[in-house]
Amino acid sequence: MTEWRVIGGLSPYAETLAAMEAHAAAIAEGRAPEAVWLLEHPPLYTAGTSARPADLTDPGRFPVFAAGRGGQYTYHGPGQRVVYIMLDLNRRGRDVRRFVCALEDWVIAALAEFNVRGERRAGRVGVWVARPDKPPLPDGTPREDKIAAIGVKLRRWVSFHGLAVNVEPDLSHYAGIVPCGITGHGVTSLVDLGLPVTMADLDAALMRTFATSVENGRLARA
């Protein structure tokens, strides 16, 4: 059974990363249960393994950490729900793409509980929201904003890192990076979309939809 942990306050990044890696190692050795940790970090930027130095446009704004996960630069901070996911893919099918798609399914299902239509886009990992209320891009492409980022790492086929969903972060903090290396489109949050959703509301939605989206979803069909 997956162990859920909601961590209050702002979790320091380096210490939390070390604890997560230790727990993932314990799962691989059969000494700990699979786990999902729900938490918030203080304002910071993390660099994934594909991060380009030019995408850190304001390096002095917040602390920057090399995360070791897949992906590029992203922001973490108060008002954003960070979800660290430690699952054993040895028993769920050793398929990274299926795993990432299952996480996208999960976020999309949780957002649907608030009548938000989250969507995936080819070539862009994460979950996006169409913004017909905003002007299109200069080339006429309809505007979309990212509401959830996904970046994972596997060691001995146990996952760690995970995803981040914007509830009510300070969206101006994204200005110090090119989020996930994608230009043109922006970022949004549940509150930015006009929804008075709390962190507890999102946690409840994530817990409700985990079983159908992950446990009994794509990973169950591996």
mmCIF file of C-alpha atoms in Angstrom:
data_model
loop_
_atom_site.group_PDB
_atom_site.id
_atom_site.type_symbol
_atom_site.label_atom_id
_atom_site.label_comp_id
_atom_site.label_asym_id
_atom_site.label_seq_id
_atom_site.Cartn_x
_atom_site.Cartn_y
_atom_site.Cartn_z
ATOM 1 C CA MET A 1 0.000 0.000 0.000
ATOM 2 C CA THR A 2 1.245 3.474 -0.860
ATOM 3 C CA GLU A 3 2.117 5.606 2.164
ATOM 4 C CA TRP A 4 0.905 9.213 1.989
ATOM 5 C CA ARG A 5 2.619 12.017 3.856
ATOM 6 C CA VAL A 6 1.535 15.658 3.970
ATOM 7 C CA ILE A 7 4.446 17.800 5.155
ATOM 8 C CA GLY A 8 3.562 21.181 6.643
ATOM 9 C CA GLY A 9 5.543 24.389 6.357
ATOM 10 C CA LEU A 10 8.229 25.029 3.753
ATOM 11 C CA SER A 11 10.531 22.047 3.261
ATOM 12 C CA PRO A 12 14.225 22.896 2.691
ATOM 13 C CA TYR A 13 15.195 21.579 -0.725
ATOM 14 C CA ALA A 14 18.539 19.857 -0.135
ATOM 15 C CA GLU A 15 17.414 18.044 3.010
ATOM 16 C CA THR A 16 14.144 16.947 1.426
ATOM 17 C CA LEU A 17 15.951 15.689 -1.670
ATOM 18 C CA ALA A 18 18.304 13.617 0.484
ATOM 19 C CA ALA A 19 15.399 12.146 2.458
ATOM 20 C CA MET A 20 13.534 11.308 -0.742
ATOM 21 C CA GLU A 21 16.551 9.570 -2.264
ATOM 22 C CA ALA A 22 17.061 7.581 0.940
ATOM 23 C CA HIS A 23 13.429 6.483 0.963
ATOM 24 C CA ALA A 24 13.586 5.457 -2.699
ATOM 25 C CA ALA A 25 16.693 3.378 -1.956
ATOM 26 C CA ALA A 26 14.884 1.713 0.937
ATOM 27 C CA ILE A 27 11.979 0.837 -1.375
ATOM 28 C CA ALA A 28 14.402 -0.772 -3.828
ATOM 29 C CA GLU A 29 15.839 -2.845 -0.969
ATOM 30 C CA GLY A 30 12.398 -3.891 0.280
ATOM 31 C CA ARG A 31 12.758 -1.956 3.535
ATOM 32 C CA ALA A 32 10.099 0.731 3.005
ATOM 33 C CA PRO A 33 6.662 1.108 1.425
ATOM 34 C CA GLU A 34 5.979 3.063 -1.747
ATOM 35 C CA ALA A 35 5.256 6.664 -0.876
ATOM 36 C CA VAL A 36 3.773 9.964 -2.021
ATOM 37 C CA TRP A 37 4.921 13.121 -0.239
ATOM 38 C CA LEU A 38 2.934 16.358 -0.532
ATOM 39 C CA LEU A 39 4.860 19.499 0.390
ATOM 40 C CA GLU A 40 5.900 23.065 -0.430
ATOM 41 C CA HIS A 41 9.385 24.519 -0.868
ATOM 42 C CA PRO A 42 10.653 28.052 -0.249
ATOM 43 C CA PRO A 43 11.229 30.035 -3.475
ATOM 44 C CA LEU A 44 13.949 28.387 -5.572
ATOM 45 C CA TYR A 45 14.840 27.203 -9.052
ATOM 46 C CA THR A 46 15.860 23.666 -9.928
ATOM 47 C CA ALA A 47 17.828 22.560 -12.961
ATOM 48 C CA GLY A 48 17.025 19.226 -14.553
ATOM 49 C CA THR A 49 19.499 17.169 -16.535
ATOM 50 C CA SER A 50 18.562 18.965 -19.791
ATOM 51 C CA ALA A 51 18.724 22.516 -18.376
ATOM 52 C CA ARG A 52 20.359 25.107 -20.639
ATOM 53 C CA PRO A 53 22.382 27.825 -18.877
ATOM 54 C CA ALA A 54 20.794 30.539 -21.037
ATOM 55 C CA ASP A 55 17.362 29.627 -19.635
ATOM 56 C CA LEU A 56 18.387 30.879 -16.188
ATOM 57 C CA THR A 57 17.723 34.522 -16.973
ATOM 58 C CA ASP A 58 18.035 35.917 -13.420
ATOM 59 C CA PRO A 59 20.525 33.675 -11.586
ATOM 60 C CA GLY A 60 20.703 35.876 -8.493
ATOM 61 C CA ARG A 61 16.986 35.974 -7.813
ATOM 62 C CA PHE A 62 16.563 32.696 -5.891
ATOM 63 C CA PRO A 63 18.799 29.776 -4.901
ATOM 64 C CA VAL A 64 19.426 27.341 -7.756
ATOM 65 C CA PHE A 65 19.740 23.588 -7.215
ATOM 66 C CA ALA A 66 20.833 20.816 -9.564
ATOM 67 C CA ALA A 67 17.914 18.432 -9.147
ATOM 68 C CA GLY A 68 19.127 15.359 -11.039
ATOM 69 C CA ARG A 69 15.639 14.768 -12.457
ATOM 70 C CA GLY A 70 14.701 14.867 -16.107
ATOM 71 C CA GLY A 71 13.694 18.149 -17.688
ATOM 72 C CA GLN A 72 15.000 21.700 -17.643
ATOM 73 C CA TYR A 73 14.596 24.658 -15.277
ATOM 74 C CA THR A 74 11.540 24.954 -13.097
ATOM 75 C CA TYR A 75 10.399 26.987 -10.119
ATOM 76 C CA HIS A 76 9.224 25.821 -6.708
ATOM 77 C CA GLY A 77 7.763 28.046 -4.051
ATOM 78 C CA PRO A 78 4.930 28.707 -1.601
ATOM 79 C CA GLY A 79 1.494 28.111 -3.059
ATOM 80 C CA GLN A 80 2.715 25.313 -5.318
ATOM 81 C CA ARG A 81 1.997 21.711 -4.365
ATOM 82 C CA VAL A 82 5.086 19.620 -4.934
ATOM 83 C CA VAL A 83 4.350 15.893 -5.116
ATOM 84 C CA TYR A 84 7.273 13.517 -4.682
ATOM 85 C CA ILE A 85 6.349 10.080 -5.962
ATOM 86 C CA MET A 86 8.309 6.988 -4.972
ATOM 87 C CA LEU A 87 6.898 3.935 -6.739
ATOM 88 C CA ASP A 88 8.465 0.590 -7.611
ATOM 89 C CA LEU A 89 8.206 0.170 -11.366
ATOM 90 C CA ASN A 90 9.729 -3.288 -11.121
ATOM 91 C CA ARG A 91 6.240 -4.484 -10.284
ATOM 92 C CA ARG A 92 4.386 -1.921 -12.373
ATOM 93 C CA GLY A 93 6.153 -2.409 -15.679
ATOM 94 C CA ARG A 94 9.536 -0.908 -16.523
ATOM 95 C CA ASP A 95 8.191 1.687 -18.925
ATOM 96 C CA VAL A 96 9.199 5.291 -18.279
ATOM 97 C CA ARG A 97 6.888 6.737 -20.927
ATOM 98 C CA ARG A 98 3.881 4.895 -19.507
ATOM 99 C CA PHE A 99 4.803 6.136 -16.045
ATOM 100 C CA VAL A 100 4.978 9.783 -17.140
ATOM 101 C CA CYS A 101 1.668 9.423 -18.978
ATOM 102 C CA ALA A 102 0.112 7.961 -15.813
ATOM 103 C CA LEU A 103 1.269 11.011 -13.862
ATOM 104 C CA GLU A 104 -0.245 13.294 -16.498
ATOM 105 C CA ASP A 105 -3.482 11.291 -16.304
ATOM 106 C CA TRP A 106 -3.455 11.775 -12.547
ATOM 107 C CA VAL A 107 -3.049 15.547 -12.706
ATOM 108 C CA ILE A 108 -5.701 15.838 -15.428
ATOM 109 C CA ALA A 109 -8.155 13.815 -13.311
ATOM 110 C CA ALA A 110 -7.462 15.922 -10.207
ATOM 111 C CA LEU A 111 -7.932 19.186 -12.135
ATOM 112 C CA ALA A 112 -11.220 17.886 -13.539
ATOM 113 C CA GLU A 113 -12.575 17.828 -9.984
ATOM 114 C CA PHE A 114 -12.441 21.640 -10.173
ATOM 115 C CA ASN A 115 -13.879 21.727 -13.709
ATOM 116 C CA VAL A 116 -10.471 22.592 -15.162
ATOM 117 C CA ARG A 117 -9.641 20.905 -18.459
ATOM 118 C CA GLY A 118 -6.002 19.923 -18.249
ATOM 119 C CA GLU A 119 -4.422 18.677 -21.462
ATOM 120 C CA ARG A 120 -1.179 17.067 -22.593
ATOM 121 C CA ARG A 121 0.739 18.272 -25.622
ATOM 122 C CA ALA A 122 3.040 16.287 -27.893
ATOM 123 C CA GLY A 123 6.649 17.152 -27.211
ATOM 124 C CA ARG A 124 5.788 19.091 -24.034
ATOM 125 C CA VAL A 125 5.793 17.101 -20.800
ATOM 126 C CA GLY A 126 3.387 18.415 -18.193
ATOM 127 C CA VAL A 127 -0.224 19.555 -18.119
ATOM 128 C CA TRP A 128 -1.547 22.574 -19.998
ATOM 129 C CA VAL A 129 -4.675 24.739 -19.935
ATOM 130 C CA ALA A 130 -6.045 26.498 -23.019
ATOM 131 C CA ARG A 131 -6.414 30.269 -22.520
ATOM 132 C CA PRO A 132 -8.902 31.585 -25.094
ATOM 133 C CA ASP A 133 -9.278 34.622 -22.809
ATOM 134 C CA LYS A 134 -5.721 35.722 -23.709
ATOM 135 C CA PRO A 135 -4.435 37.003 -27.062
ATOM 136 C CA PRO A 136 -2.869 34.359 -29.316
ATOM 137 C CA LEU A 137 0.863 34.219 -29.892
ATOM 138 C CA PRO A 138 2.317 36.404 -32.686
ATOM 139 C CA ASP A 139 2.149 33.506 -35.143
ATOM 140 C CA GLY A 140 -1.543 33.007 -34.403
ATOM 141 C CA THR A 141 -1.067 29.944 -32.183
ATOM 142 C CA PRO A 142 -3.738 29.841 -29.458
ATOM 143 C CA ARG A 143 -2.362 30.710 -26.043
ATOM 144 C CA GLU A 144 -1.843 27.920 -23.511
ATOM 145 C CA ASP A 145 -0.500 28.125 -19.966
ATOM 146 C CA LYS A 146 1.233 25.402 -18.009
ATOM 147 C CA ILE A 147 -0.378 24.498 -14.712
ATOM 148 C CA ALA A 148 1.655 21.425 -13.741
ATOM 149 C CA ALA A 149 5.243 20.363 -14.358
ATOM 150 C CA ILE A 150 6.536 16.792 -14.320
ATOM 151 C CA GLY A 151 10.114 15.660 -13.853
ATOM 152 C CA VAL A 152 11.097 12.208 -12.632
ATOM 153 C CA LYS A 153 14.147 10.075 -12.069
ATOM 154 C CA LEU A 154 14.465 6.322 -11.703
ATOM 155 C CA ARG A 155 17.083 4.403 -9.788
ATOM 156 C CA ARG A 156 16.881 0.611 -9.740
ATOM 157 C CA TRP A 157 13.442 1.218 -11.326
ATOM 158 C CA VAL A 158 12.153 3.065 -8.272
ATOM 159 C CA SER A 159 10.888 6.561 -9.070
ATOM 160 C CA PHE A 160 11.559 9.759 -7.210
ATOM 161 C CA HIS A 161 11.000 13.472 -7.791
ATOM 162 C CA GLY A 162 7.567 13.776 -9.437
ATOM 163 C CA LEU A 163 5.333 16.733 -10.221
ATOM 164 C CA ALA A 164 4.301 20.217 -9.157
ATOM 165 C CA VAL A 165 0.829 21.737 -9.441
ATOM 166 C CA ASN A 166 0.284 25.492 -9.167
ATOM 167 C CA VAL A 167 -2.412 26.330 -6.639
ATOM 168 C CA GLU A 168 -1.571 29.958 -5.766
ATOM 169 C CA PRO A 169 2.154 30.657 -6.199
ATOM 170 C CA ASP A 170 3.537 34.077 -7.072
ATOM 171 C CA LEU A 171 3.609 33.631 -10.847
ATOM 172 C CA SER A 172 6.008 36.549 -11.241
ATOM 173 C CA HIS A 173 8.698 34.305 -9.736
ATOM 174 C CA TYR A 174 8.805 32.364 -12.996
ATOM 175 C CA ALA A 175 10.320 35.426 -14.677
ATOM 176 C CA GLY A 176 13.832 34.404 -13.643
ATOM 177 C CA ILE A 177 13.825 31.314 -15.878
ATOM 178 C CA VAL A 178 12.483 30.017 -19.160
ATOM 179 C CA PRO A 179 10.154 27.453 -17.569
ATOM 180 C CA CYS A 180 10.929 23.982 -18.901
ATOM 181 C CA GLY A 181 12.721 25.651 -21.832
ATOM 182 C CA ILE A 182 9.433 26.640 -23.484
ATOM 183 C CA THR A 183 8.979 30.182 -24.776
ATOM 184 C CA GLY A 184 5.802 31.945 -25.828
ATOM 185 C CA HIS A 185 3.350 30.132 -23.603
ATOM 186 C CA GLY A 186 3.049 31.081 -19.945
ATOM 187 C CA VAL A 187 2.215 29.586 -16.582
ATOM 188 C CA THR A 188 -0.993 29.676 -14.602
ATOM 189 C CA SER A 189 -2.498 28.411 -11.359
ATOM 190 C CA LEU A 190 -5.874 27.352 -10.066
ATOM 191 C CA VAL A 191 -6.363 30.705 -8.348
ATOM 192 C CA ASP A 192 -5.138 32.561 -11.452
ATOM 193 C CA LEU A 193 -7.935 30.778 -13.333
ATOM 194 C CA GLY A 194 -10.409 32.292 -10.868
ATOM 195 C CA LEU A 195 -10.895 29.241 -8.667
ATOM 196 C CA PRO A 196 -10.716 29.638 -4.866
ATOM 197 C CA VAL A 197 -8.954 26.284 -4.428
ATOM 198 C CA THR A 198 -6.849 25.648 -1.324
ATOM 199 C CA MET A 199 -3.880 23.350 -0.939
ATOM 200 C CA ALA A 200 -6.063 21.011 1.135
ATOM 201 C CA ASP A 201 -8.638 20.939 -1.667
ATOM 202 C CA LEU A 202 -6.003 19.884 -4.174
ATOM 203 C CA ASP A 203 -4.555 17.282 -1.812
ATOM 204 C CA ALA A 204 -7.993 15.717 -1.403
ATOM 205 C CA ALA A 205 -8.480 15.629 -5.191
ATOM 206 C CA LEU A 206 -5.053 14.040 -5.707
ATOM 207 C CA MET A 207 -5.803 11.393 -3.103
ATOM 208 C CA ARG A 208 -9.212 10.634 -4.601
ATOM 209 C CA THR A 209 -7.920 10.247 -8.156
ATOM 210 C CA PHE A 210 -4.641 8.408 -7.469
ATOM 211 C CA ALA A 211 -6.195 4.943 -7.439
ATOM 212 C CA THR A 212 -8.002 5.232 -10.772
ATOM 213 C CA SER A 213 -5.287 7.187 -12.563
ATOM 214 C CA VAL A 214 -2.169 5.436 -11.289
ATOM 215 C CA GLU A 215 -2.887 2.295 -9.274
ATOM 216 C CA ASN A 216 -5.626 1.023 -11.614
ATOM 217 C CA GLY A 217 -4.758 3.143 -14.669
ATOM 218 C CA ARG A 218 -1.920 2.894 -17.138
ATOM 219 C CA LEU A 219 0.511 1.343 -14.668
ATOM 220 C CA ALA A 220 -1.934 -1.423 -13.825
ATOM 221 C CA ARG A 221 -2.042 -2.325 -17.529
ATOM 222 C CA ALA A 222 1.741 -2.598 -17.825
#
